[in-house]
Every structure is written in C-alpha cells, then in structure tokens.
Coordinates of C-alpha atoms in Angstrom, one line a residue:
M1 CA 15.8 -27.0 57.1
R2 CA 15.5 -23.3 58.0
Q3 CA 12.2 -22.1 59.3
F4 CA 11.0 -18.6 59.9
L5 CA 8.0 -17.5 62.0
V6 CA 6.6 -14.1 61.0
V7 CA 3.9 -12.6 63.3
G8 CA 1.3 -10.3 62.0
H9 CA -0.5 -9.0 65.1
D10 CA -2.9 -6.8 63.1
A11 CA -3.1 -8.9 60.0
P12 CA -6.6 -9.7 58.7
T13 CA -7.8 -13.3 59.1
T14 CA -10.3 -13.0 56.3
A15 CA -9.8 -12.6 52.6
D16 CA -11.5 -9.2 52.6
F17 CA -8.3 -7.1 52.1
S18 CA -7.6 -5.3 48.9
L19 CA -4.6 -6.3 46.8
D20 CA -4.3 -2.6 45.8
D21 CA -3.7 -1.4 49.4
L22 CA -1.5 -3.9 51.2
P23 CA 0.1 -1.3 53.6
G24 CA -3.3 -0.2 54.7
A25 CA -4.4 -3.7 55.7
G26 CA -2.3 -4.4 58.8
R27 CA 1.0 -3.7 57.0
L28 CA 0.6 -6.9 54.9
D29 CA 3.3 -5.6 52.6
A30 CA 5.9 -6.2 55.3
L31 CA 4.7 -9.8 55.8
W32 CA 4.9 -10.5 52.0
R33 CA 8.4 -9.1 51.8
C34 CA 9.5 -11.5 54.6
V35 CA 8.1 -14.4 52.6
T36 CA 9.7 -13.5 49.3
S37 CA 13.1 -12.6 51.0
A38 CA 13.2 -15.9 52.8
L39 CA 12.2 -18.1 49.9
L40 CA 13.4 -16.6 46.6
L41 CA 16.8 -16.8 45.0
S42 CA 17.8 -15.1 41.8
H43 CA 16.0 -17.5 39.5
D44 CA 14.8 -20.2 41.9
I45 CA 13.1 -21.0 45.2
R46 CA 15.0 -22.1 48.3
E47 CA 13.8 -25.7 48.8
D48 CA 15.2 -26.0 52.3
V49 CA 13.1 -23.1 53.8
R50 CA 9.7 -23.0 55.4
V51 CA 8.0 -19.7 56.3
H52 CA 5.1 -19.6 58.8
L53 CA 3.0 -16.4 58.8
V54 CA 1.0 -16.2 62.1
L55 CA -2.0 -14.0 61.4
D56 CA -3.6 -12.4 64.5
D57 CA -2.5 -15.4 66.6
Q58 CA -5.4 -17.4 65.1
F59 CA -4.2 -18.8 61.7
T60 CA -0.9 -19.8 60.3
V61 CA -0.1 -19.8 56.6
T62 CA 2.9 -21.9 55.8
F63 CA 5.0 -21.7 52.6
D64 CA 7.1 -24.8 52.1
G65 CA 9.9 -24.2 49.6
S66 CA 10.3 -27.8 48.7
K67 CA 6.7 -28.0 47.3
L68 CA 6.0 -24.3 46.5
Q69 CA 4.9 -23.3 43.0
G70 CA 3.7 -20.0 41.6
L71 CA 5.6 -17.7 43.9
N72 CA 6.7 -14.5 42.1
P73 CA 8.9 -11.8 43.5
D74 CA 6.1 -9.2 43.7
E75 CA 4.1 -8.6 46.9
R76 CA 0.8 -8.7 45.1
S77 CA 1.1 -12.3 43.9
T78 CA 2.2 -13.4 47.4
A79 CA -0.8 -11.6 48.9
A80 CA -3.0 -13.4 46.4
L81 CA -1.7 -16.8 47.6
V82 CA -2.5 -15.8 51.2
R83 CA -5.9 -14.5 50.3
T84 CA -6.6 -17.8 48.5
A85 CA -5.6 -19.6 51.7
L86 CA -7.9 -17.4 53.8
D87 CA -10.7 -18.1 51.4
D88 CA -10.4 -21.8 52.4
R89 CA -10.1 -21.2 56.1
E90 CA -13.4 -22.9 56.9
E91 CA -11.9 -26.2 55.6
A92 CA -9.0 -26.0 58.2
I93 CA -10.6 -28.0 61.1
G94 CA -8.7 -28.0 64.4
H95 CA -5.0 -28.3 63.9
I96 CA -5.3 -30.1 60.6
P97 CA -3.9 -28.0 57.8
V98 CA -5.6 -27.5 54.4
E99 CA -3.3 -27.1 51.4
T100 CA -4.7 -24.2 49.4
S101 CA -2.1 -24.3 46.6
P102 CA 1.1 -26.3 46.0
G103 CA 3.4 -25.5 48.9
V104 CA 0.9 -23.2 50.7
S105 CA -1.2 -24.4 53.6
L106 CA -3.4 -22.9 56.3
V107 CA -3.9 -24.2 59.8
R108 CA -5.8 -22.9 62.8
K109 CA -2.8 -22.4 65.1
G110 CA -1.4 -19.4 66.9
F111 CA 2.2 -18.5 67.7
E112 CA 2.9 -21.0 70.5
A113 CA 1.5 -24.0 68.7
T114 CA 3.3 -23.1 65.5
L115 CA 6.6 -22.6 67.3
D116 CA 6.2 -26.0 69.0
D117 CA 5.6 -27.7 65.7
A118 CA 8.5 -25.9 64.0
E119 CA 10.8 -27.1 66.8
T120 CA 9.7 -30.8 66.4
D121 CA 9.9 -30.6 62.5
G122 CA 13.2 -28.8 62.6

C-alpha cells in the first residue's frame, strides 16, 4: 500500500471555510489537488493508496482508496468531504478515528503520530 502524508500548516481545523474561496483558506486548493492526484485514475480510484491530510498539526483526515466512495475529480467536492469530516471533529475522541463518510475518517493526531501509524500500517 502506498501512503501519502500531506501537511497543511495553515489549514483550518474547523468547517468554517468557504467552498468558493479555497485558495484563500490556507491554500486548501493545493491540499485537495494532492488528494485527487494520489487517488484518482482515469475512471477509477486507486484502491492501494491512503492519503493523510495533517491539518495544523492537530487533526488528520485520511482518505482510504479501498473504501472510498463519492470522490470526484474537482477540488470543491473533495473540500466538501473534508468540511464534513471537520463538522464531526467533536466525535473524534483521543486517537480514535471517526468515519465521516465511506473511506474518509478524521482523528485527533498531528504529524508525528500519523507518520508513526503509517509506518506500522505500511
């Protein structure tokens, strides 16, 4: 399995960002491009890929290609999946992830903990 860790130092950790201004919200457009580039094929999703978005070293949103549903090639739909995950962030207690949609989960982990988990899952 291939795993990618993408760090958003200035990425928001709440769902208060606008889907109409993704570059203005901590360059979220660049994060979404990383997700879609890693996971999407021409007409399919790479099932052997997992992408971890580390947001402000507080939360990690994980996209698991083997379980993922509803990912479209546009940045706005990817941003909507992350915004939904951040809406449910209160349900992520400790290092226990909460699945916010099929193949998308959120956990309260920063970069180091996410990297350690990716190494053991690898």
